[in-house]
Coordinates of C-alpha atoms in Angstrom, one line a residue:
Chain A
M1 CA -62.2 -280.2 -58.2
T2 CA -65.5 -280.8 -56.1
K3 CA -66.4 -279.8 -52.9
Q4 CA -66.1 -283.3 -52.2
T5 CA -63.4 -284.4 -53.1
V6 CA -61.9 -281.1 -51.5
A7 CA -62.8 -282.2 -48.6
Q8 CA -61.5 -285.7 -48.5
R9 CA -58.0 -284.5 -50.0
I10 CA -57.5 -282.1 -46.8
G11 CA -59.7 -284.8 -44.0
A12 CA -61.9 -281.7 -43.1
E13 CA -65.6 -282.8 -43.4
P14 CA -66.5 -285.3 -40.9
G15 CA -68.7 -288.5 -42.2
R16 CA -72.2 -288.0 -42.2
I17 CA -72.6 -290.5 -39.2
T18 CA -70.7 -288.4 -37.4
R19 CA -72.3 -285.3 -38.2
W20 CA -75.6 -287.3 -36.6
V21 CA -74.2 -288.3 -33.7
I22 CA -72.2 -285.1 -33.0
L23 CA -75.6 -283.8 -33.4
V24 CA -77.8 -286.0 -31.4
V25 CA -75.7 -285.6 -28.5
V26 CA -75.3 -281.7 -28.8
G27 CA -79.3 -281.9 -29.1
L28 CA -79.5 -283.9 -26.1
V29 CA -77.4 -281.6 -24.1
F30 CA -79.4 -279.0 -24.7
A31 CA -82.8 -280.2 -24.9
I32 CA -83.2 -282.6 -22.3
P33 CA -82.5 -279.6 -19.4
I34 CA -85.4 -277.6 -21.7
V35 CA -87.9 -280.6 -21.8
S36 CA -87.3 -281.8 -18.1
M37 CA -88.0 -278.0 -17.3
I38 CA -91.2 -278.1 -19.6
E39 CA -92.4 -281.4 -17.6
F40 CA -92.0 -280.2 -14.3
S41 CA -94.0 -277.1 -14.9
L42 CA -96.4 -279.2 -15.8
S43 CA -96.5 -281.4 -13.6
S44 CA -99.3 -281.2 -10.4
N45 CA -98.3 -280.1 -6.7
N46 CA -98.2 -283.6 -5.7
G47 CA -96.3 -285.0 -8.3
H48 CA -98.6 -287.3 -10.0
G49 CA -100.1 -286.4 -13.6
Y50 CA -100.1 -282.9 -15.3
T51 CA -102.3 -279.9 -15.1
L52 CA -101.6 -276.5 -17.1
D53 CA -103.1 -274.6 -13.7
H54 CA -99.1 -273.5 -13.2
W55 CA -99.0 -271.8 -16.4
T56 CA -102.7 -270.0 -16.1
G57 CA -102.2 -269.4 -12.1
L58 CA -99.8 -266.7 -13.2
L59 CA -102.4 -264.3 -15.1
S60 CA -104.5 -264.3 -12.4
P61 CA -105.4 -261.6 -9.6
E62 CA -104.2 -263.4 -7.0
S63 CA -100.7 -263.9 -8.7
A64 CA -100.3 -260.5 -9.4
R65 CA -99.7 -259.8 -6.2
T66 CA -98.0 -263.2 -4.8
Y67 CA -95.5 -262.7 -7.6
R68 CA -95.0 -258.8 -7.2
T69 CA -91.6 -258.5 -7.0
L70 CA -91.0 -261.2 -9.8
F71 CA -93.4 -258.9 -12.4
Q72 CA -91.3 -256.2 -11.0
G73 CA -87.8 -257.9 -11.9
I74 CA -89.9 -258.1 -15.7
G75 CA -90.0 -254.2 -15.9
N76 CA -87.0 -253.6 -14.5
S77 CA -84.9 -255.9 -16.6
F78 CA -87.2 -254.6 -19.8
L79 CA -86.3 -251.4 -18.6
L80 CA -82.5 -252.1 -18.6
A81 CA -82.5 -253.6 -21.9
A82 CA -84.0 -249.9 -23.5
V83 CA -81.3 -247.8 -22.0
T84 CA -78.4 -250.4 -21.9
V85 CA -79.4 -250.6 -25.9
A86 CA -79.7 -246.8 -26.3
I87 CA -76.3 -246.6 -24.5
V88 CA -74.8 -248.8 -27.3
L89 CA -76.3 -246.6 -30.2
V90 CA -75.9 -243.5 -28.4
V91 CA -72.5 -244.3 -27.4
L92 CA -71.0 -246.8 -29.1
L93 CA -71.9 -247.0 -32.8
P94 CA -70.8 -242.5 -33.5
T95 CA -67.4 -243.4 -31.4
M96 CA -67.3 -247.0 -33.8
I97 CA -68.5 -245.0 -37.0
L98 CA -65.4 -242.2 -35.7
V99 CA -62.8 -244.8 -35.5
H100 CA -63.8 -246.3 -38.4
I101 CA -63.7 -243.1 -40.9
Q102 CA -61.5 -240.6 -39.2
F103 CA -59.2 -242.4 -36.6
P104 CA -58.2 -245.7 -38.2
R105 CA -55.4 -245.9 -36.4
L106 CA -57.3 -245.8 -33.2
R107 CA -59.3 -249.0 -34.5
R108 CA -57.0 -251.8 -32.4
V109 CA -57.5 -250.0 -28.9
L110 CA -60.9 -249.4 -29.2
E111 CA -61.5 -253.1 -30.0
F112 CA -59.1 -253.7 -27.2
I113 CA -60.9 -251.6 -24.6
C114 CA -64.5 -253.3 -25.9
I115 CA -63.2 -256.7 -25.0
I116 CA -61.9 -256.4 -22.3
P117 CA -65.3 -256.9 -20.3
I118 CA -65.6 -260.5 -21.5
T119 CA -62.3 -261.2 -20.1
V120 CA -63.4 -259.9 -16.5
P121 CA -65.0 -261.9 -14.0
A122 CA -68.5 -260.0 -13.5
I123 CA -67.6 -260.7 -9.4
V124 CA -64.7 -258.4 -10.4
L125 CA -66.5 -256.2 -12.1
V126 CA -68.7 -255.6 -9.5
V127 CA -66.1 -255.0 -7.2
G128 CA -64.4 -252.2 -9.0
L129 CA -68.0 -250.7 -9.7
A130 CA -69.1 -250.6 -6.1
P131 CA -67.2 -247.7 -5.4
V132 CA -68.1 -246.0 -8.6
Y133 CA -71.7 -246.9 -8.2
G134 CA -71.6 -244.9 -4.7
I135 CA -70.8 -241.9 -7.0
V136 CA -73.2 -242.7 -9.7
V137 CA -76.2 -243.2 -6.7
R138 CA -75.0 -239.4 -5.5
V139 CA -76.0 -237.6 -8.9
F140 CA -78.5 -240.3 -10.4
G141 CA -80.0 -241.0 -7.2
G142 CA -81.0 -244.7 -6.6
S143 CA -83.1 -246.1 -9.6
I144 CA -83.0 -249.2 -11.5
W145 CA -82.1 -247.4 -14.7
T146 CA -78.7 -246.4 -13.5
L147 CA -77.8 -250.6 -13.2
A148 CA -77.7 -249.9 -17.4
F149 CA -74.0 -248.1 -17.3
A150 CA -72.7 -251.5 -15.8
Y151 CA -74.7 -253.5 -18.6
G152 CA -73.0 -250.9 -21.5
I153 CA -70.2 -252.0 -19.9
T154 CA -70.9 -255.9 -19.9
V155 CA -72.5 -255.7 -23.2
L156 CA -69.4 -253.8 -25.3
P157 CA -67.7 -257.1 -26.2
Y158 CA -70.8 -258.3 -28.3
A159 CA -72.2 -255.3 -29.4
Y160 CA -69.0 -254.0 -30.6
R161 CA -68.2 -257.5 -32.9
A162 CA -71.8 -256.9 -34.6
I163 CA -71.5 -254.0 -35.5
Q164 CA -67.1 -253.9 -36.8
A165 CA -68.8 -256.9 -38.6
N166 CA -71.7 -255.0 -40.6
L167 CA -68.8 -252.1 -40.9
D168 CA -66.3 -254.1 -42.3
A169 CA -68.8 -255.3 -44.7
V170 CA -69.7 -252.1 -46.2
P171 CA -67.4 -249.3 -47.5
V172 CA -68.4 -247.3 -44.9
I173 CA -65.6 -244.7 -46.1
T174 CA -66.1 -244.2 -49.8
L175 CA -70.4 -244.0 -49.4
S176 CA -69.7 -241.0 -46.7
E177 CA -67.6 -239.0 -49.3
A178 CA -69.4 -239.7 -52.0
A179 CA -72.4 -238.6 -49.7
R180 CA -70.2 -235.3 -48.7
S181 CA -69.2 -234.5 -52.7
L182 CA -72.9 -234.6 -53.0
G183 CA -73.5 -231.8 -50.3
A184 CA -74.3 -234.3 -47.4
S185 CA -73.9 -232.5 -43.3
W186 CA -72.4 -235.7 -41.1
P187 CA -75.6 -236.2 -39.6
V188 CA -77.4 -236.7 -42.9
I189 CA -74.6 -239.1 -44.1
L190 CA -74.9 -241.1 -40.7
W191 CA -78.9 -241.4 -40.8
R192 CA -79.5 -241.1 -44.7
V193 CA -76.2 -243.1 -45.8
L194 CA -74.8 -245.2 -42.7
L195 CA -77.0 -246.3 -40.6
P196 CA -79.3 -247.5 -43.4
N197 CA -76.4 -249.9 -44.4
L198 CA -75.9 -251.1 -40.9
R199 CA -79.1 -251.6 -39.6
R200 CA -78.1 -255.4 -39.6
G201 CA -75.7 -255.3 -37.7
V202 CA -76.7 -252.5 -35.1
L203 CA -80.1 -254.9 -34.9
A204 CA -77.9 -257.3 -33.8
A205 CA -76.2 -255.5 -31.8
A206 CA -79.1 -254.6 -30.0
F207 CA -80.7 -257.9 -29.6
I208 CA -77.5 -259.4 -28.3
S209 CA -77.5 -256.4 -25.8
V210 CA -81.1 -257.7 -24.9
A211 CA -80.8 -261.1 -24.0
V212 CA -77.2 -260.4 -22.3
V213 CA -79.5 -257.8 -19.9
L214 CA -82.2 -260.2 -19.6
G215 CA -79.5 -263.1 -18.0
E216 CA -77.7 -260.9 -16.1
F217 CA -78.2 -261.6 -12.4
T218 CA -74.4 -261.4 -10.5
I219 CA -73.9 -257.4 -10.8
A220 CA -77.7 -257.0 -10.2
S221 CA -77.5 -259.5 -7.0
L222 CA -74.7 -257.7 -5.7
L223 CA -74.9 -254.5 -6.2
N224 CA -79.1 -255.3 -4.7
R225 CA -81.2 -253.8 -7.3
V226 CA -84.1 -256.4 -8.4
N227 CA -84.3 -258.0 -12.0
L228 CA -85.5 -260.4 -14.1
Q229 CA -83.0 -263.0 -12.7
T230 CA -82.7 -262.2 -9.4
A231 CA -86.4 -261.9 -8.4
L232 CA -86.5 -265.6 -10.5
L233 CA -84.2 -267.1 -7.9
Q234 CA -86.6 -264.7 -5.2
A235 CA -89.4 -266.2 -6.5
G236 CA -88.1 -270.0 -7.2
Q237 CA -87.1 -270.3 -3.4
S238 CA -91.4 -269.9 -2.3
D239 CA -92.6 -271.6 -6.3
P240 CA -89.9 -273.5 -8.1
W241 CA -93.1 -274.0 -10.4
V242 CA -93.2 -270.2 -11.2
A243 CA -89.4 -270.1 -11.1
V244 CA -89.0 -272.7 -14.0
I245 CA -91.9 -271.5 -15.9
F246 CA -90.4 -267.6 -16.3
A247 CA -86.9 -269.2 -17.1
L248 CA -88.4 -271.3 -20.1
L249 CA -90.7 -267.7 -21.0
A250 CA -86.8 -265.7 -21.1
L251 CA -84.9 -268.9 -23.2
A252 CA -87.7 -268.8 -25.3
F253 CA -87.6 -265.0 -26.0
A254 CA -83.4 -265.0 -25.7
F255 CA -83.7 -267.8 -28.8
V256 CA -86.5 -265.6 -31.0
L257 CA -83.6 -263.2 -30.5
L258 CA -81.0 -265.1 -31.9
L259 CA -83.4 -266.5 -34.5
I260 CA -84.0 -262.8 -35.9
I261 CA -80.3 -262.1 -35.7
G262 CA -79.2 -265.1 -37.4
R263 CA -81.9 -263.9 -40.3
L264 CA -80.4 -261.1 -40.6
G265 CA -77.0 -262.5 -41.1
S266 CA -77.9 -264.9 -43.8
V267 CA -80.1 -261.8 -45.2
S268 CA -77.2 -259.6 -45.2
R269 CA -75.1 -262.8 -46.5
N270 CA -77.6 -263.3 -49.7
R271 CA -78.0 -259.6 -50.3
S272 CA -73.9 -259.7 -50.7
A273 CA -73.9 -262.5 -52.7
Q274 CA -75.9 -261.4 -55.5
Chain B
M1 CA -66.2 -217.4 -46.5
T2 CA -69.6 -217.2 -47.6
S3 CA -69.7 -220.9 -50.0
T4 CA -73.2 -222.2 -49.6
I5 CA -74.9 -224.8 -52.6
P6 CA -76.3 -223.1 -55.1
T7 CA -80.1 -224.0 -55.0
T8 CA -82.2 -224.1 -58.3
G9 CA -85.8 -222.8 -59.0
P10 CA -87.9 -224.9 -60.6
T11 CA -88.3 -223.3 -63.6
A12 CA -83.8 -224.1 -64.1
P13 CA -83.1 -225.5 -67.0
S14 CA -81.6 -229.0 -66.5
L15 CA -78.2 -230.5 -67.5
A16 CA -78.3 -228.1 -69.9
P17 CA -74.4 -226.6 -71.1
S18 CA -73.1 -224.7 -69.0
T19 CA -69.9 -222.5 -69.1
G20 CA -67.9 -224.4 -66.5
A21 CA -65.8 -222.8 -64.0
T22 CA -62.3 -221.8 -63.7
V23 CA -60.2 -223.8 -61.7
E24 CA -56.7 -222.6 -59.7
L25 CA -54.2 -224.9 -57.6
V26 CA -51.9 -222.1 -56.8
G27 CA -48.8 -223.7 -54.4
V28 CA -50.7 -226.5 -52.8
I29 CA -49.0 -228.1 -50.6
K30 CA -50.3 -231.5 -48.5
D31 CA -47.5 -233.0 -45.5
Y32 CA -48.9 -236.7 -44.7
G33 CA -47.0 -236.9 -41.2
A34 CA -43.2 -236.5 -42.7
H35 CA -44.2 -237.6 -46.3
R36 CA -44.3 -234.8 -48.6
A37 CA -47.4 -235.8 -51.3
L38 CA -47.9 -232.1 -52.9
D39 CA -45.0 -230.3 -53.2
S40 CA -46.2 -226.6 -54.3
I41 CA -49.0 -227.8 -57.0
D42 CA -50.0 -225.2 -59.5
L43 CA -52.0 -225.7 -61.8
S44 CA -54.3 -223.6 -63.8
I45 CA -57.6 -225.1 -65.7
A46 CA -59.8 -223.1 -67.8
P47 CA -63.8 -223.0 -67.9
G48 CA -65.2 -226.2 -69.8
E49 CA -61.3 -228.0 -70.0
F50 CA -61.1 -231.6 -69.9
V51 CA -57.8 -231.6 -67.4
A52 CA -56.4 -235.5 -66.7
L53 CA -53.7 -236.2 -63.8
L54 CA -51.6 -238.5 -64.8
G55 CA -48.9 -240.7 -63.1
P56 CA -47.5 -243.7 -61.3
S57 CA -48.9 -245.1 -57.7
G58 CA -47.9 -243.0 -55.0
C59 CA -47.4 -239.5 -57.9
G60 CA -49.8 -237.7 -55.8
K61 CA -52.7 -237.3 -59.0
T62 CA -55.4 -238.4 -56.2
T63 CA -54.1 -236.1 -53.4
A64 CA -54.2 -233.4 -55.6
L65 CA -57.7 -234.2 -56.5
R66 CA -59.0 -235.2 -52.7
A67 CA -57.5 -231.7 -52.0
L68 CA -59.4 -229.8 -55.1
S69 CA -62.9 -231.8 -53.7
G70 CA -62.4 -230.7 -49.6
L71 CA -61.5 -234.4 -48.8
E72 CA -58.0 -233.4 -48.1
L73 CA -57.2 -230.2 -46.0
I74 CA -54.0 -228.9 -47.6
N75 CA -51.1 -227.8 -45.6
G76 CA -50.4 -225.1 -48.2
G77 CA -51.3 -222.8 -50.8
R78 CA -54.7 -221.5 -52.2
I79 CA -57.5 -223.9 -54.3
L80 CA -59.3 -221.2 -56.3
I81 CA -62.9 -222.1 -57.9
D82 CA -64.2 -219.7 -60.1
G83 CA -61.4 -217.3 -58.2
E84 CA -62.9 -217.8 -55.0
D85 CA -60.2 -219.6 -52.3
V86 CA -62.4 -222.6 -51.2
A87 CA -59.1 -224.4 -49.5
A88 CA -61.0 -223.5 -45.9
V89 CA -64.6 -224.8 -47.1
P90 CA -65.8 -228.4 -47.0
T91 CA -66.7 -230.7 -49.6
N92 CA -70.7 -230.6 -48.7
K93 CA -70.3 -227.1 -50.0
R94 CA -67.6 -226.8 -52.6
D95 CA -70.5 -227.5 -55.1
I96 CA -68.5 -230.3 -57.1
G97 CA -69.6 -233.5 -58.7
M98 CA -66.6 -236.5 -58.0
V99 CA -67.4 -240.3 -59.6
F100 CA -64.8 -242.5 -57.4
Q101 CA -62.8 -245.6 -57.9
S102 CA -64.9 -248.0 -56.4
Y103 CA -67.9 -248.4 -56.8
S104 CA -70.0 -245.5 -54.5
L105 CA -73.6 -246.0 -55.0
F106 CA -75.8 -246.7 -52.1
P107 CA -76.9 -250.1 -52.0
H108 CA -80.4 -249.3 -49.7
M109 CA -81.1 -246.5 -52.6
T110 CA -82.6 -247.5 -56.3
A111 CA -80.6 -246.1 -59.5
L112 CA -83.0 -243.0 -59.4
E113 CA -82.6 -242.4 -55.0
N114 CA -79.1 -242.1 -56.1
V115 CA -79.2 -240.1 -58.4
E116 CA -82.2 -237.6 -57.0
F117 CA -79.4 -237.7 -53.4
G118 CA -77.8 -234.8 -54.5
L119 CA -80.9 -232.9 -55.8
R120 CA -82.1 -233.5 -52.1
M121 CA -79.5 -232.5 -50.8
R122 CA -80.1 -229.0 -52.3
K123 CA -84.0 -228.7 -51.2
V124 CA -85.3 -228.9 -54.9
P125 CA -88.7 -229.7 -55.4
S126 CA -89.9 -233.4 -55.6
N127 CA -91.3 -233.2 -59.1
E128 CA -88.7 -231.1 -60.5
R129 CA -86.0 -233.5 -59.0
Q130 CA -87.5 -236.8 -60.3
Q131 CA -87.5 -235.3 -64.1
R132 CA -83.6 -234.0 -63.5
A133 CA -82.7 -238.0 -62.4
V134 CA -84.7 -239.2 -65.0
E135 CA -82.8 -237.1 -68.0
A136 CA -79.7 -238.1 -66.0
L137 CA -80.3 -241.3 -66.5
E138 CA -81.6 -240.9 -69.9
M139 CA -78.4 -239.1 -70.6
V140 CA -75.9 -242.0 -69.1
G141 CA -78.3 -244.7 -71.2
L142 CA -79.8 -246.6 -68.4
E143 CA -83.6 -244.7 -67.6
R144 CA -84.8 -248.6 -67.5
M145 CA -82.7 -249.5 -64.5
A146 CA -83.7 -246.1 -62.8
Q147 CA -85.7 -248.9 -60.1
R148 CA -82.6 -251.4 -59.8
F149 CA -80.5 -251.2 -56.8
A150 CA -77.0 -251.3 -57.3
H151 CA -76.2 -255.0 -56.9
Q152 CA -78.5 -255.6 -59.8
L153 CA -76.5 -253.3 -62.0
S154 CA -73.1 -254.6 -63.9
G155 CA -70.0 -252.4 -62.7
G156 CA -70.2 -250.3 -65.7
Q157 CA -73.5 -249.3 -65.0
Q158 CA -72.7 -248.7 -61.8
Q159 CA -70.0 -246.1 -62.8
R160 CA -72.9 -244.7 -65.3
V161 CA -75.2 -243.9 -62.6
A162 CA -72.5 -242.7 -60.2
L163 CA -71.9 -240.1 -63.3
A164 CA -75.1 -239.7 -63.7
R165 CA -75.3 -238.3 -60.1
A166 CA -72.9 -235.9 -60.4
L167 CA -73.5 -234.3 -63.0
V168 CA -77.5 -233.9 -61.8
T169 CA -76.6 -231.2 -59.7
R170 CA -74.9 -229.0 -61.9
P171 CA -71.8 -229.1 -60.3
R172 CA -68.9 -226.6 -60.7
V173 CA -66.4 -228.8 -61.6
L174 CA -66.3 -232.4 -61.4
L175 CA -64.4 -234.9 -60.2
L176 CA -63.2 -238.3 -61.4
D177 CA -61.3 -240.9 -59.0
E178 CA -59.9 -243.4 -61.9
P179 CA -63.5 -244.3 -62.5
L180 CA -62.7 -247.2 -64.7
S181 CA -59.9 -248.9 -63.2
A182 CA -62.0 -251.7 -61.8
L183 CA -63.6 -252.2 -65.6
D184 CA -62.9 -254.8 -68.1
A185 CA -61.2 -253.4 -71.0
K186 CA -64.3 -253.0 -73.3
V187 CA -66.6 -251.1 -71.3
R188 CA -63.7 -249.0 -70.1
V189 CA -63.4 -247.6 -73.7
Q190 CA -67.4 -247.2 -74.0
L191 CA -67.4 -245.2 -71.0
R192 CA -64.6 -243.4 -71.9
D193 CA -65.6 -241.9 -74.8
E194 CA -69.0 -241.4 -73.0
I195 CA -67.4 -239.4 -69.9
R196 CA -66.2 -237.1 -73.0
R197 CA -69.1 -236.6 -74.8
I198 CA -70.8 -235.9 -72.0
Q199 CA -68.4 -233.8 -70.9
T200 CA -68.1 -231.3 -74.1
E201 CA -72.1 -231.2 -74.1
L202 CA -72.4 -230.0 -70.4
G203 CA -69.2 -228.1 -71.1
I204 CA -68.2 -228.7 -67.8
T205 CA -64.8 -228.1 -65.7
T206 CA -63.6 -232.0 -65.4
V207 CA -60.7 -233.3 -63.9
F208 CA -60.0 -236.6 -64.5
V209 CA -57.4 -239.2 -62.8
T210 CA -55.7 -242.0 -64.1
H211 CA -52.9 -244.3 -64.2
D212 CA -53.6 -245.5 -67.4
Q213 CA -51.1 -243.2 -70.0
E214 CA -53.9 -244.3 -73.1
E215 CA -56.6 -243.0 -71.1
A216 CA -55.5 -240.0 -70.4
L217 CA -53.8 -239.3 -74.0
A218 CA -57.6 -240.5 -75.5
V219 CA -60.2 -238.4 -73.3
A220 CA -57.8 -234.5 -72.1
D221 CA -57.8 -231.5 -73.4
R222 CA -54.4 -231.6 -71.5
V223 CA -52.6 -234.0 -69.5
A224 CA -50.5 -233.1 -66.1
V225 CA -47.8 -236.0 -65.6
M226 CA -47.3 -236.1 -61.8
R227 CA -44.3 -237.6 -59.7
D228 CA -43.1 -237.4 -56.1
G229 CA -46.0 -234.9 -55.7
V230 CA -45.0 -232.1 -58.3
I231 CA -46.1 -232.1 -62.3
E232 CA -43.4 -232.9 -63.8
Q233 CA -45.1 -231.5 -67.6
I234 CA -48.5 -230.4 -68.2
G235 CA -49.9 -230.0 -72.2
T236 CA -51.7 -231.0 -74.9
P237 CA -51.3 -235.0 -75.2
E238 CA -49.7 -234.4 -78.8
E239 CA -46.9 -232.0 -76.5
L240 CA -46.2 -234.7 -74.5
Y241 CA -46.0 -237.0 -76.9
A242 CA -44.0 -235.3 -79.2
T243 CA -41.8 -233.3 -77.0
P244 CA -41.7 -234.6 -73.3
A245 CA -40.0 -232.7 -71.4
T246 CA -38.2 -234.7 -68.9
A247 CA -36.8 -238.2 -69.1
F248 CA -39.6 -239.2 -66.2
V249 CA -42.5 -238.4 -69.1
A250 CA -40.8 -239.9 -72.2
D251 CA -40.7 -242.9 -70.4
F252 CA -44.0 -242.4 -68.9
V253 CA -46.3 -241.3 -72.0
G254 CA -46.4 -243.6 -74.8
L255 CA -43.6 -245.9 -74.9
S256 CA -40.0 -245.3 -75.7
N257 CA -36.4 -246.7 -76.2
R258 CA -33.9 -245.1 -73.8
V259 CA -30.7 -245.1 -75.8
S260 CA -27.1 -244.0 -75.4
A261 CA -26.3 -241.0 -77.9
E262 CA -23.8 -238.4 -77.3
I263 CA -25.0 -234.4 -78.5
Q264 CA -22.2 -233.0 -80.8
A265 CA -22.7 -229.7 -82.1
G266 CA -26.1 -229.5 -80.4
K267 CA -27.4 -233.2 -82.6
V268 CA -28.1 -236.4 -81.1
L269 CA -25.6 -239.0 -82.5
V270 CA -27.2 -242.7 -81.9
H271 CA -25.7 -245.4 -83.8
G272 CA -23.9 -243.2 -86.1
K273 CA -26.9 -241.7 -86.9
K274 CA -27.0 -237.7 -86.2
L275 CA -30.8 -236.7 -85.3
E276 CA -32.5 -234.1 -84.0
L277 CA -32.9 -232.4 -81.0
L278 CA -36.3 -231.6 -79.5
G279 CA -36.8 -229.3 -76.4
Q280 CA -33.8 -227.2 -75.0
S281 CA -30.3 -227.7 -76.3
L282 CA -27.8 -229.9 -74.6
P283 CA -23.9 -229.1 -74.4
D284 CA -22.1 -231.7 -76.1
G285 CA -21.6 -235.0 -74.5
P286 CA -23.5 -238.4 -73.4
V287 CA -26.9 -238.1 -73.0
T288 CA -30.0 -240.8 -73.3
A289 CA -31.9 -240.3 -75.9
F290 CA -35.4 -241.2 -76.1
I291 CA -36.3 -242.8 -79.4
R292 CA -40.1 -244.2 -80.1
P293 CA -40.6 -247.6 -81.3
E294 CA -42.7 -245.9 -84.1
D295 CA -39.4 -243.9 -85.4
I296 CA -37.5 -247.8 -85.7
A297 CA -37.7 -249.7 -88.9
I298 CA -36.6 -252.8 -89.7
E299 CA -34.7 -252.7 -93.2
S300 CA -32.9 -254.8 -95.0
R301 CA -29.1 -252.8 -94.2
G302 CA -28.5 -251.1 -91.1
I303 CA -27.9 -251.7 -87.5
P304 CA -27.6 -255.3 -86.8
A305 CA -29.8 -256.8 -84.5
T306 CA -31.5 -260.2 -83.3
V307 CA -35.4 -260.6 -82.9
V308 CA -36.2 -261.3 -79.4
S309 CA -39.8 -261.7 -79.5
S310 CA -42.6 -260.7 -81.7
S311 CA -46.2 -259.9 -80.5
F312 CA -49.3 -259.0 -82.8
L313 CA -51.4 -255.9 -81.5
G314 CA -54.5 -255.9 -84.2
S315 CA -53.0 -252.8 -86.5
L316 CA -49.3 -253.1 -85.8
R317 CA -47.1 -255.4 -84.2
R318 CA -44.4 -254.8 -82.1
T319 CA -41.1 -256.6 -81.8
R320 CA -38.2 -256.6 -79.3
V321 CA -35.0 -257.1 -80.7
R322 CA -31.5 -257.9 -79.5
L323 CA -28.4 -255.2 -80.3
E324 CA -25.0 -256.4 -80.5
D325 CA -24.2 -254.2 -76.9
D326 CA -26.3 -256.4 -75.5
S327 CA -29.1 -253.9 -75.3
L328 CA -32.8 -254.4 -75.9
L329 CA -34.8 -252.2 -78.6
S330 CA -39.0 -252.1 -79.1
I331 CA -39.3 -251.4 -82.3
Q332 CA -43.2 -250.9 -84.1
H333 CA -44.1 -252.2 -87.6
D334 CA -47.2 -253.2 -90.2
V335 CA -48.1 -256.6 -89.3
D336 CA -47.2 -257.7 -92.7
T337 CA -43.8 -258.0 -91.3
R338 CA -43.2 -261.2 -89.2
P339 CA -39.6 -261.2 -87.3
E340 CA -39.7 -265.4 -85.1
P341 CA -37.6 -264.7 -82.4
G342 CA -33.8 -265.5 -82.9
D343 CA -33.9 -263.7 -86.8
A344 CA -31.6 -261.7 -88.3
V345 CA -32.2 -258.2 -88.5
H346 CA -31.4 -254.7 -89.8
L347 CA -32.9 -251.6 -88.1
R348 CA -32.8 -248.2 -89.4
L349 CA -33.8 -245.2 -87.5
K350 CA -35.7 -243.1 -89.3
G351 CA -34.5 -240.0 -88.1
S352 CA -37.6 -238.5 -86.7
P353 CA -36.2 -236.0 -84.0
V354 CA -35.4 -237.5 -80.7
S355 CA -35.6 -236.2 -76.9
A356 CA -32.4 -236.7 -75.0
V357 CA -31.3 -236.0 -71.3
P358 CA -28.3 -235.5 -70.2
R359 CA -26.6 -239.1 -68.6
T360 CA -25.7 -238.8 -65.2

């Protein structure tokens, strides 16, 4: 039975016109705000005609002084992204591998724990985290990077899914047993055998964590920290153009990250299919 | 415990025949919660011997192999390799080679890199490592596939690379955990014979786990038949086939007809014919006798039966018949005799000795 006849039989596949209508509608929903933002960022101060001044102005020394908070927010967000990814790699990844190989019965428990943050609104999370951060500040000081402890929790559901999908696709237990029988120690197995085969999942988890951290506003705002989103809000109150330009750049960066994740996924699927 | 992986010097001969190691399992016990997977197993394997662990799923054969490899920790008993108790030695220090049931090549490495892996762990110098890996691939006939990745190899080729990888380090013991079960029938026979040839050439002590009795009988010096965590019988393939010690062994090794019979004065009385009893003598009374299909012939006179089905098996034919008491028998005969379902035939017991167990 051909693919088309199966689809017709079960009525699962929409017709060509329906597909195009859905594509155009969804495309417009995404494209209109982005095009509007681009159009706005190119508009002149008096609203007549277009100019690149708002874009080129960002590079001037004067802007560096004016938007110091914004550039600090960008720096902070990248630092937070790096520390959050480190937390994912150092804490979550080894835990998941350990549970997968040695304690498979705990897998459901771990999955439940990792999924919880997605069900808790950020505002509720902050209420819970506020007293905890009182202790964190006493122990580690009030540096911006400590916010990564909270972000490490918020990215758990996304990072868990990305890594688990890869763990399920690779015969981790057999590979590690084969390596042990050949004389490899656990650190060697992790570094030389498992990580190269979990590369796609780990990279996807890292990229999606970066995207989540760059877009985070609520926790940073309520805990009085400066990151990209809080700085954008602040900048937007005095200069709406620059806020829109940075929002566009953040969108473009997240888009590139998602493209890379998608590419990694397709490479993985092609390789499995061979 | 001083067990470490031996490293080899640059002048060490590669894949030279070895004398093999002795392997002993002494009272080995393995529990999974309340379930006892190995119940005080005793097994002694001579240097260079090829022993197959045979049994149905869940009998404990793979657990025994994994206990020997260190992948499962045991709850009691001792595991001795060349007299050294390795029960507490981790897998990576036991100096064993292992081939798994599922394909276990490292997907991100080429065949050559896979084979080199064990040598790399033993810190063998680069030149010697590569030379020995190539030799190991030559041994399994895959030197031309050295630069291919696992997904570019067939199942049989992957298992041959896995065999080369397990052997290249010259381990004390080679453990094979159903390495042929994922392969198709023809490749299976080829690789089975290749494993036996290489094992004989290298003289390495080998333990082979399988649920396929034909496979076990074809390659092993001795076969240990396992059931419910114990070894029911261990012996040469011929011993197991000709003199099964228990009903289970008779049933599992080869094909046997279970026939109601009587013990009379040390003989087995089956359908009016007295046959010699194999193994231990039994007291007079009802027994179940195990008669091989090749020990029954189709004749013009004898026990009346009706043909149920008949299958052509290449060099012989196997026919299933129903007796007047409604019991079914399998008969093995030459291909020239071609009974059709429904045909009335007569059977004759050839008179070969049979094994029997008391009927409960």
